[in-house]
Amino acid sequence: MTPFPQTSDGAGPGATSGAAGLTAPAAPGSLGVPVQAGAAQTYLNALRQWVTQRRADLAEVDAVVLTLPPADQAAITTDLTVALSFWKAVDDRLVLLETTFDGGRVGPKEAERLSTLIHGRLDSNSSGNLSLPSSGSLAVSLPEACRLLDSLTRTLQARASLAPGAAESSQRITLTRNGIERVRDQLPLVPAGSERDAAAQQLARLDRRLTDLVDRARRGAEVGGIIAPLEIEVATLERDLIVASAERANAARDRTQTLRRVDELDARAAAIRALEKACLDAVTPAPHLAVPNVHALGPVPRGRADLDAFRTRLDRVSRALDLAHETYAAALAERDEVAGLAGALTAMAGATSVPEEGRDDLTELRARISAATSERPLPVHRTRALLAAHQTYVDAITRGASTSRGGR
């Protein structure tokens, strides 16, 4: 089975449950709102108790699963491994929170860090990306991870035929009713449409089954055999709603980032079009590359699949802008280089001793170079050829003069 992790307080997996049915504490504040020392202390104390309780619950499930036949073990092991990874991620984040809290020494910066650690993405710490078998990698906040772990733990306890801290059916019914109420609270967060309708219908069925189960228990009937499937379905629905909420939040965050990137690329495109115009005015022949219009991609979509496809097209636009920027900037840089060579030639003309018979030729070459560099746009290739011809002529005529003097 999965090795059971240790908590930072040093207690082992054999810790016993002292708070049956304990659920994750409510997190103070919200993202971006500093958490004051008093609220932080209350939350951290409750969270440490909850982390210890959940560790004991999962250890109990782990011990029971070891006694099951191999086929039954395999069916539970994956979910238990997922629950342990969420538990470890929460415990790691709690250590960071306690370190930041530092016994109550909380200034303005620490209060902001506490808010970020509580309500920011949990997958940004050393635990890596969290994932569920049905959803893949999942970025959730600490409160969302705690609720998911509550749901996973209840599912595992039911599948392993364990009551959360006690075997009495009345307590299991109470916990199941609490789970249904949490699901009911989450329904308004689901966007109106088929998804909300399906969740509402499933909740109504679970509610009716719980009512029937309560009536059976009041009549003295044995309900132990039918409460476990209900517990599993309630916990699964709650988990699915939490996961869907996290995925919607991730999609909204990605869409916001994409909108910002569209604006950035649009600003870059405008600057590159100005660079293109400057290049066309300054040099000939000038490169001709299309500068893409990012708005031609249309509005930024909201759906995850459409958004991913849009971001892929946006990457292609970005690469096209990079190429246009590099090409036009290189053309202007070549213009500056040629102009600089022409200026250097003028400065060196008076310092070079040239035989009498070559002076008229060089004067004509320099006049052509001066005329070329005065043109707008600058004929880069022709000017570079004239500069090369001038240098070659100077080299040839000065070598010839040196040879003549040496022959004498």
GROMACS .gro file of C-alpha atoms in nm:
model
  408
    1MET     CA    1   0.000   0.000   0.000
    2THR     CA    2   0.094   0.368  -0.017
    3PRO     CA    3   0.356   0.473   0.244
    4PHE     CA    4   0.187   0.705   0.491
    5PRO     CA    5   0.349   1.049   0.523
    6GLN     CA    6   0.443   1.211   0.852
    7THR     CA    7   0.313   1.549   0.961
    8SER     CA    8   0.534   1.833   1.068
    9ASP     CA    9   0.427   1.790   1.431
   10GLY     CA   10   0.594   1.450   1.440
   11ALA     CA   11   0.287   1.238   1.519
   12GLY     CA   12   0.270   0.908   1.341
   13PRO     CA   13  -0.009   0.756   1.136
   14GLY     CA   14  -0.147   0.571   1.430
   15ALA     CA   15  -0.298   0.883   1.583
   16THR     CA   16  -0.658   0.829   1.685
   17SER     CA   17  -0.955   1.035   1.593
   18GLY     CA   18  -1.063   1.269   1.865
   19ALA     CA   19  -1.311   1.470   1.665
   20ALA     CA   20  -1.549   1.254   1.466
   21GLY     CA   21  -1.682   1.418   1.156
   22LEU     CA   22  -1.443   1.714   1.176
   23THR     CA   23  -1.446   1.922   0.857
   24ALA     CA   24  -1.200   2.178   0.724
   25PRO     CA   25  -1.218   2.519   0.893
   26ALA     CA   26  -1.344   2.820   0.700
   27ALA     CA   27  -1.058   3.027   0.562
   28PRO     CA   28  -1.041   3.394   0.665
   29GLY     CA   29  -1.062   3.673   0.409
   30SER     CA   30  -1.004   3.634   0.037
   31LEU     CA   31  -0.720   3.663  -0.213
   32GLY     CA   32  -0.556   4.005  -0.191
   33VAL     CA   33  -0.712   4.087   0.147
   34PRO     CA   34  -0.447   4.082   0.424
   35VAL     CA   35  -0.514   3.831   0.704
   36GLN     CA   36  -0.481   3.982   1.049
   37ALA     CA   37  -0.294   3.804   1.329
   38GLY     CA   38  -0.602   3.709   1.534
   39ALA     CA   39  -0.790   3.555   1.243
   40ALA     CA   40  -0.474   3.381   1.125
   41GLN     CA   41  -0.410   3.225   1.467
   42THR     CA   42  -0.766   3.093   1.493
   43TYR     CA   43  -0.751   2.948   1.143
   44LEU     CA   44  -0.406   2.789   1.183
   45ASN     CA   45  -0.499   2.625   1.512
   46ALA     CA   46  -0.816   2.477   1.360
   47LEU     CA   47  -0.631   2.376   1.043
   48ARG     CA   48  -0.357   2.198   1.239
   49GLN     CA   49  -0.624   2.003   1.431
   50TRP     CA   50  -0.801   1.919   1.104
   51VAL     CA   51  -0.476   1.806   0.934
   52THR     CA   52  -0.399   1.575   1.228
   53GLN     CA   53  -0.756   1.437   1.219
   54ARG     CA   54  -0.742   1.373   0.846
   55ARG     CA   55  -0.409   1.198   0.880
   56ALA     CA   56  -0.560   0.966   1.142
   57ASP     CA   57  -0.866   0.903   0.923
   58LEU     CA   58  -0.656   0.811   0.619
   59ALA     CA   59  -0.426   0.595   0.831
   60GLU     CA   60  -0.733   0.406   0.953
   61VAL     CA   61  -0.852   0.355   0.597
   62ASP     CA   62  -0.502   0.243   0.498
   63ALA     CA   63  -0.495  -0.014   0.776
   64VAL     CA   64  -0.835  -0.154   0.681
   65VAL     CA   65  -0.751  -0.170   0.311
   66LEU     CA   66  -0.448  -0.385   0.391
   67THR     CA   67  -0.686  -0.651   0.525
   68LEU     CA   68  -0.896  -0.659   0.205
   69PRO     CA   69  -0.846  -0.906  -0.081
   70PRO     CA   70  -0.599  -0.786  -0.348
   71ALA     CA   71  -0.877  -0.711  -0.600
   72ASP     CA   72  -1.057  -0.486  -0.349
   73GLN     CA   73  -0.730  -0.319  -0.250
   74ALA     CA   74  -0.657  -0.222  -0.610
   75ALA     CA   75  -0.997  -0.056  -0.644
   76ILE     CA   76  -0.928   0.176  -0.348
   77THR     CA   77  -0.552   0.230  -0.371
   78THR     CA   78  -0.566   0.495  -0.646
   79ASP     CA   79  -0.813   0.715  -0.457
   80LEU     CA   80  -0.618   0.666  -0.135
   81THR     CA   81  -0.299   0.775  -0.311
   82VAL     CA   82  -0.477   1.086  -0.443
   83ALA     CA   83  -0.610   1.166  -0.094
   84LEU     CA   84  -0.261   1.130   0.052
   85SER     CA   85  -0.116   1.366  -0.211
   86PHE     CA   86  -0.378   1.629  -0.125
   87TRP     CA   87  -0.313   1.578   0.246
   88LYS     CA   88   0.063   1.620   0.194
   89ALA     CA   89   0.011   1.936  -0.013
   90VAL     CA   90  -0.213   2.085   0.258
   91ASP     CA   91   0.033   1.992   0.532
   92ASP     CA   92   0.323   2.148   0.336
   93ARG     CA   93   0.125   2.469   0.289
   94LEU     CA   94   0.036   2.471   0.661
   95VAL     CA   95   0.408   2.460   0.745
   96LEU     CA   96   0.463   2.768   0.525
   97LEU     CA   97   0.169   2.944   0.690
   98GLU     CA   98   0.298   2.869   1.041
   99THR     CA   99   0.646   2.988   0.941
  100THR     CA  100   0.505   3.314   0.802
  101PHE     CA  101   0.280   3.360   1.109
  102ASP     CA  102   0.590   3.320   1.330
  103GLY     CA  103   0.405   3.301   1.658
  104GLY     CA  104   0.196   3.609   1.587
  105ARG     CA  105   0.466   3.845   1.460
  106VAL     CA  106   0.255   3.959   1.166
  107GLY     CA  107   0.323   4.291   0.997
  108PRO     CA  108   0.160   4.427   0.679
  109LYS     CA  109   0.385   4.221   0.450
  110GLU     CA  110   0.327   3.902   0.648
  111ALA     CA  111  -0.050   3.963   0.646
  112GLU     CA  112  -0.042   3.986   0.265
  113ARG     CA  113   0.172   3.672   0.239
  114LEU     CA  114  -0.070   3.482   0.460
  115SER     CA  115  -0.356   3.579   0.227
  116THR     CA  116  -0.160   3.464  -0.076
  117LEU     CA  117  -0.061   3.135   0.088
  118ILE     CA  118  -0.421   3.062   0.190
  119HIS     CA  119  -0.607   3.168  -0.122
  120GLY     CA  120  -0.339   3.135  -0.391
  121ARG     CA  121  -0.285   2.828  -0.605
  122LEU     CA  122  -0.172   2.531  -0.399
  123ASP     CA  123   0.021   2.376  -0.689
  124SER     CA  124   0.282   2.654  -0.675
  125ASN     CA  125   0.457   2.504  -0.373
  126SER     CA  126   0.704   2.219  -0.357
  127SER     CA  127   0.435   1.953  -0.369
  128GLY     CA  128   0.395   1.998  -0.745
  129ASN     CA  129   0.073   1.975  -0.940
  130LEU     CA  130  -0.224   1.810  -0.771
  131SER     CA  131  -0.444   1.588  -0.982
  132LEU     CA  132  -0.754   1.372  -0.975
  133PRO     CA  133  -0.787   1.061  -1.192
  134SER     CA  134  -1.091   1.210  -1.367
  135SER     CA  135  -0.956   1.562  -1.427
  136GLY     CA  136  -0.578   1.549  -1.460
  137SER     CA  137  -0.364   1.831  -1.321
  138LEU     CA  138  -0.569   2.065  -1.104
  139ALA     CA  139  -0.478   2.405  -0.960
  140VAL     CA  140  -0.675   2.469  -0.641
  141SER     CA  141  -0.650   2.698  -0.341
  142LEU     CA  142  -0.590   2.570   0.011
  143PRO     CA  143  -0.963   2.586   0.111
  144GLU     CA  144  -1.062   2.402  -0.208
  145ALA     CA  145  -0.799   2.134  -0.146
  146CYS     CA  146  -0.927   2.091   0.210
  147ARG     CA  147  -1.286   2.045   0.090
  148LEU     CA  148  -1.171   1.797  -0.172
  149LEU     CA  149  -0.979   1.605   0.092
  150ASP     CA  150  -1.288   1.597   0.316
  151SER     CA  151  -1.487   1.455   0.025
  152LEU     CA  152  -1.220   1.201  -0.069
  153THR     CA  153  -1.186   1.087   0.291
  154ARG     CA  154  -1.558   1.033   0.334
  155THR     CA  155  -1.567   0.833   0.010
  156LEU     CA  156  -1.274   0.617   0.121
  157GLN     CA  157  -1.426   0.559   0.464
  158ALA     CA  158  -1.752   0.447   0.309
  159ARG     CA  159  -1.579   0.216   0.060
  160ALA     CA  160  -1.372   0.066   0.340
  161SER     CA  161  -1.687   0.029   0.556
  162LEU     CA  162  -1.558   0.273   0.815
  163ALA     CA  163  -1.772   0.534   0.988
  164PRO     CA  164  -1.594   0.866   1.044
  165GLY     CA  165  -1.497   0.815   1.404
  166ALA     CA  166  -1.792   0.598   1.513
  167ALA     CA  167  -2.004   0.316   1.383
  168GLU     CA  168  -2.344   0.456   1.474
  169SER     CA  169  -2.574   0.498   1.176
  170SER     CA  170  -2.716   0.821   1.318
  171GLN     CA  171  -2.378   0.989   1.298
  172ARG     CA  172  -2.324   0.868   0.942
  173ILE     CA  173  -2.668   1.004   0.848
  174THR     CA  174  -2.577   1.341   1.002
  175LEU     CA  175  -2.252   1.358   0.807
  176THR     CA  176  -2.430   1.263   0.486
  177ARG     CA  177  -2.693   1.532   0.544
  178ASN     CA  178  -2.413   1.785   0.602
  179GLY     CA  179  -2.256   1.679   0.271
  180ILE     CA  180  -2.588   1.728   0.090
  181GLU     CA  181  -2.620   2.078   0.236
  182ARG     CA  182  -2.269   2.167   0.121
  183VAL     CA  183  -2.363   2.050  -0.227
  184ARG     CA  184  -2.677   2.262  -0.211
  185ASP     CA  185  -2.464   2.564  -0.119
  186GLN     CA  186  -2.239   2.504  -0.422
  187LEU     CA  187  -2.523   2.484  -0.677
  188PRO     CA  188  -2.562   2.864  -0.717
  189LEU     CA  189  -2.192   2.878  -0.812
  190VAL     CA  190  -2.253   2.654  -1.117
  191PRO     CA  191  -2.334   2.855  -1.432
  192ALA     CA  192  -2.699   2.833  -1.532
  193GLY     CA  193  -2.758   2.568  -1.794
  194SER     CA  194  -2.742   2.195  -1.842
  195GLU     CA  195  -2.457   2.147  -1.592
  196ARG     CA  196  -2.649   2.315  -1.310
  197ASP     CA  197  -2.972   2.135  -1.404
  198ALA     CA  198  -2.800   1.795  -1.398
  199ALA     CA  199  -2.639   1.868  -1.059
  200ALA     CA  200  -2.975   1.989  -0.919
  201GLN     CA  201  -3.150   1.673  -1.036
  202GLN     CA  202  -2.881   1.453  -0.885
  203LEU     CA  203  -2.900   1.646  -0.559
  204ALA     CA  204  -3.279   1.602  -0.551
  205ARG     CA  205  -3.241   1.225  -0.595
  206LEU     CA  206  -2.982   1.207  -0.316
  207ASP     CA  207  -3.206   1.417  -0.093
  208ARG     CA  208  -3.499   1.179  -0.149
  209ARG     CA  209  -3.279   0.878  -0.078
  210LEU     CA  210  -3.158   1.035   0.246
  211THR     CA  211  -3.515   1.111   0.352
  212ASP     CA  212  -3.612   0.749   0.283
  213LEU     CA  213  -3.307   0.626   0.475
  214VAL     CA  214  -3.394   0.845   0.776
  215ASP     CA  215  -3.752   0.712   0.774
  216ARG     CA  216  -3.621   0.354   0.769
  217ALA     CA  217  -3.387   0.427   1.060
  218ARG     CA  218  -3.671   0.579   1.263
  219ARG     CA  219  -3.876   0.264   1.210
  220GLY     CA  220  -3.585   0.064   1.348
  221ALA     CA  221  -3.468  -0.085   1.019
  222GLU     CA  222  -3.102  -0.168   0.960
  223VAL     CA  223  -2.958   0.098   0.727
  224GLY     CA  224  -2.588   0.014   0.743
  225GLY     CA  225  -2.599  -0.162   0.409
  226ILE     CA  226  -2.761   0.124   0.218
  227ILE     CA  227  -2.595   0.427   0.374
  228ALA     CA  228  -2.247   0.352   0.232
  229PRO     CA  229  -2.350   0.389  -0.138
  230LEU     CA  230  -2.531   0.713  -0.049
  231GLU     CA  231  -2.223   0.846   0.131
  232ILE     CA  232  -2.010   0.770  -0.174
  233GLU     CA  233  -2.247   0.939  -0.418
  234VAL     CA  234  -2.284   1.251  -0.203
  235ALA     CA  235  -1.908   1.280  -0.158
  236THR     CA  236  -1.849   1.221  -0.530
  237LEU     CA  237  -2.100   1.490  -0.631
  238GLU     CA  238  -1.946   1.737  -0.387
  239ARG     CA  239  -1.598   1.659  -0.518
  240ASP     CA  240  -1.708   1.695  -0.881
  241LEU     CA  241  -1.862   2.035  -0.811
  242ILE     CA  242  -1.546   2.155  -0.635
  243VAL     CA  243  -1.329   2.032  -0.923
  244ALA     CA  244  -1.557   2.196  -1.180
  245SER     CA  245  -1.545   2.522  -0.985
  246ALA     CA  246  -1.164   2.511  -0.975
  247GLU     CA  247  -1.149   2.439  -1.348
  248ARG     CA  248  -1.381   2.732  -1.422
  249ALA     CA  249  -1.161   2.956  -1.208
  250ASN     CA  250  -0.851   2.835  -1.394
  251ALA     CA  251  -1.019   2.897  -1.730
  252ALA     CA  252  -1.125   3.246  -1.621
  253ARG     CA  253  -0.770   3.321  -1.502
  254ASP     CA  254  -0.625   3.191  -1.830
  255ARG     CA  255  -0.874   3.399  -2.028
  256THR     CA  256  -0.775   3.712  -1.833
  257GLN     CA  257  -0.409   3.640  -1.908
  258THR     CA  258  -0.494   3.581  -2.274
  259LEU     CA  259  -0.682   3.913  -2.296
  260ARG     CA  260  -0.377   4.087  -2.150
  261ARG     CA  261  -0.150   3.910  -2.400
  262VAL     CA  262  -0.373   4.015  -2.691
  263ASP     CA  263  -0.334   4.378  -2.580
  264GLU     CA  264   0.043   4.335  -2.548
  265LEU     CA  265   0.075   4.178  -2.894
  266ASP     CA  266  -0.148   4.448  -3.043
  267ALA     CA  267   0.081   4.716  -2.898
  268ARG     CA  268   0.387   4.531  -3.031
  269ALA     CA  269   0.229   4.503  -3.375
  270ALA     CA  270   0.164   4.879  -3.383
  271ALA     CA  271   0.527   4.947  -3.291
  272ILE     CA  272   0.653   4.701  -3.555
  273ARG     CA  273   0.433   4.863  -3.821
  274ALA     CA  274   0.599   5.194  -3.734
  275LEU     CA  275   0.936   5.019  -3.763
  276GLU     CA  276   0.828   4.878  -4.100
  277LYS     CA  277   0.740   5.227  -4.227
  278ALA     CA  278   1.071   5.366  -4.102
  279CYS     CA  279   1.252   5.083  -4.281
  280LEU     CA  280   1.067   5.140  -4.610
  281ASP     CA  281   1.149   5.512  -4.588
  282ALA     CA  282   1.515   5.451  -4.500
  283VAL     CA  283   1.649   5.167  -4.717
  284THR     CA  284   1.607   5.007  -5.056
  285PRO     CA  285   1.561   4.729  -5.128
  286ALA     CA  286   1.357   4.694  -4.808
  287PRO     CA  287   1.227   4.365  -4.669
  288HIS     CA  288   0.856   4.301  -4.703
  289LEU     CA  289   0.700   4.094  -4.425
  290ALA     CA  290   0.335   4.100  -4.327
  291VAL     CA  291   0.278   4.228  -3.975
  292PRO     CA  292  -0.014   4.020  -3.843
  293ASN     CA  293  -0.323   4.180  -3.694
  294VAL     CA  294  -0.393   4.003  -3.366
  295HIS     CA  295  -0.756   4.115  -3.371
  296ALA     CA  296  -0.807   3.912  -3.688
  297LEU     CA  297  -0.819   3.607  -3.459
  298GLY     CA  298  -1.154   3.730  -3.330
  299PRO     CA  299  -1.270   3.768  -2.967
  300VAL     CA  300  -1.108   3.564  -2.692
  301PRO     CA  301  -1.332   3.258  -2.633
  302ARG     CA  302  -1.451   3.139  -2.292
  303GLY     CA  303  -1.460   2.762  -2.332
  304ARG     CA  304  -1.149   2.569  -2.232
  305ALA     CA  305  -1.099   2.386  -2.564
  306ASP     CA  306  -1.164   2.699  -2.773
  307LEU     CA  307  -0.938   2.903  -2.545
  308ASP     CA  308  -0.651   2.655  -2.580
  309ALA     CA  309  -0.685   2.664  -2.960
  310PHE     CA  310  -0.693   3.046  -2.954
  311ARG     CA  311  -0.376   3.057  -2.741
  312THR     CA  312  -0.201   2.830  -2.992
  313ARG     CA  313  -0.289   3.069  -3.276
  314LEU     CA  314  -0.174   3.357  -3.056
  315ASP     CA  315   0.166   3.189  -3.022
  316ARG     CA  316   0.195   3.181  -3.402
  317VAL     CA  317   0.112   3.552  -3.418
  318SER     CA  318   0.380   3.620  -3.157
  319ARG     CA  319   0.642   3.430  -3.357
  320ALA     CA  320   0.546   3.617  -3.675
  321LEU     CA  321   0.586   3.949  -3.491
  322ASP     CA  322   0.927   3.837  -3.361
  323LEU     CA  323   1.040   3.759  -3.717
  324ALA     CA  324   0.912   4.092  -3.856
  325HIS     CA  325   1.076   4.283  -3.572
  326GLU     CA  326   1.413   4.112  -3.625
  327THR     CA  327   1.401   4.157  -4.004
  328TYR     CA  328   1.313   4.527  -4.008
  329ALA     CA  329   1.552   4.606  -3.722
  330ALA     CA  330   1.832   4.424  -3.908
  331ALA     CA  331   1.765   4.628  -4.223
  332LEU     CA  332   1.788   4.955  -4.030
  333ALA     CA  333   2.102   4.831  -3.856
  334GLU     CA  334   2.258   4.761  -4.198
  335ARG     CA  335   2.166   5.114  -4.308
  336ASP     CA  336   2.347   5.254  -4.002
  337GLU     CA  337   2.648   5.032  -4.071
  338VAL     CA  338   2.677   5.147  -4.435
  339ALA     CA  339   2.637   5.512  -4.334
  340GLY     CA  340   2.907   5.464  -4.072
  341LEU     CA  341   3.145   5.310  -4.327
  342ALA     CA  342   3.085   5.601  -4.562
  343GLY     CA  343   3.161   5.847  -4.283
  344ALA     CA  344   3.479   5.662  -4.195
  345LEU     CA  345   3.585   5.667  -4.561
  346THR     CA  346   3.548   6.045  -4.574
  347ALA     CA  347   3.755   6.082  -4.258
  348MET     CA  348   4.030   5.859  -4.391
  349ALA     CA  349   4.043   6.013  -4.742
  350GLY     CA  350   4.279   6.292  -4.643
  351ALA     CA  351   4.507   6.066  -4.442
  352THR     CA  352   4.579   5.816  -4.720
  353SER     CA  353   4.862   5.888  -4.964
  354VAL     CA  354   4.741   5.803  -5.315
  355PRO     CA  355   4.947   5.828  -5.634
  356GLU     CA  356   4.861   6.114  -5.866
  357GLU     CA  357   4.724   5.890  -6.142
  358GLY     CA  358   4.457   5.742  -5.911
  359ARG     CA  359   4.324   6.055  -5.749
  360ASP     CA  360   4.069   6.142  -6.016
  361ASP     CA  361   3.922   5.791  -6.005
  362LEU     CA  362   3.893   5.799  -5.626
  363THR     CA  363   3.740   6.145  -5.634
  364GLU     CA  364   3.472   6.020  -5.869
  365LEU     CA  365   3.410   5.711  -5.652
  366ARG     CA  366   3.377   5.928  -5.341
  367ALA     CA  367   3.135   6.156  -5.523
  368ARG     CA  368   2.921   5.857  -5.618
  369ILE     CA  369   2.934   5.729  -5.260
  370SER     CA  370   2.832   6.071  -5.128
  371ALA     CA  371   2.545   6.087  -5.375
  372ALA     CA  372   2.430   5.738  -5.280
  373THR     CA  373   2.436   5.810  -4.907
  374SER     CA  374   2.235   6.126  -4.967
  375GLU     CA  375   1.951   5.936  -5.132
  376ARG     CA  376   1.634   5.850  -4.940
  377PRO     CA  377   1.573   5.567  -4.918
  378LEU     CA  378   1.939   5.468  -4.904
  379PRO     CA  379   2.036   5.215  -5.176
  380VAL     CA  380   2.215   4.984  -4.934
  381HIS     CA  381   2.351   4.726  -5.179
  382ARG     CA  382   2.474   4.986  -5.430
  383THR     CA  383   2.636   5.197  -5.158
  384ARG     CA  384   2.805   4.892  -5.007
  385ALA     CA  385   2.935   4.795  -5.354
  386LEU     CA  386   3.073   5.147  -5.410
  387LEU     CA  387   3.246   5.137  -5.071
  388ALA     CA  388   3.395   4.798  -5.151
  389ALA     CA  389   3.511   4.927  -5.493
  390HIS     CA  390   3.675   5.229  -5.332
  391GLN     CA  391   3.858   5.016  -5.078
  392THR     CA  392   3.969   4.767  -5.343
  393TYR     CA  393   4.093   5.050  -5.567
  394VAL     CA  394   4.286   5.212  -5.282
  395ASP     CA  395   4.446   4.878  -5.188
  396ALA     CA  396   4.543   4.804  -5.546
  397ILE     CA  397   4.690   5.144  -5.630
  398THR     CA  398   4.883   5.176  -5.305
  399ARG     CA  399   5.028   4.826  -5.345
  400GLY     CA  400   5.133   4.917  -5.702
  401ALA     CA  401   5.303   5.233  -5.580
  402SER     CA  402   5.489   5.041  -5.309
  403THR     CA  403   5.610   4.785  -5.565
  404SER     CA  404   5.737   5.059  -5.798
  405ARG     CA  405   5.935   5.221  -5.517
  406GLY     CA  406   6.081   4.886  -5.416
  407GLY     CA  407   6.196   4.814  -5.776
  408ARG     CA  408   6.406   5.128  -5.781
   0.00000   0.00000   0.00000
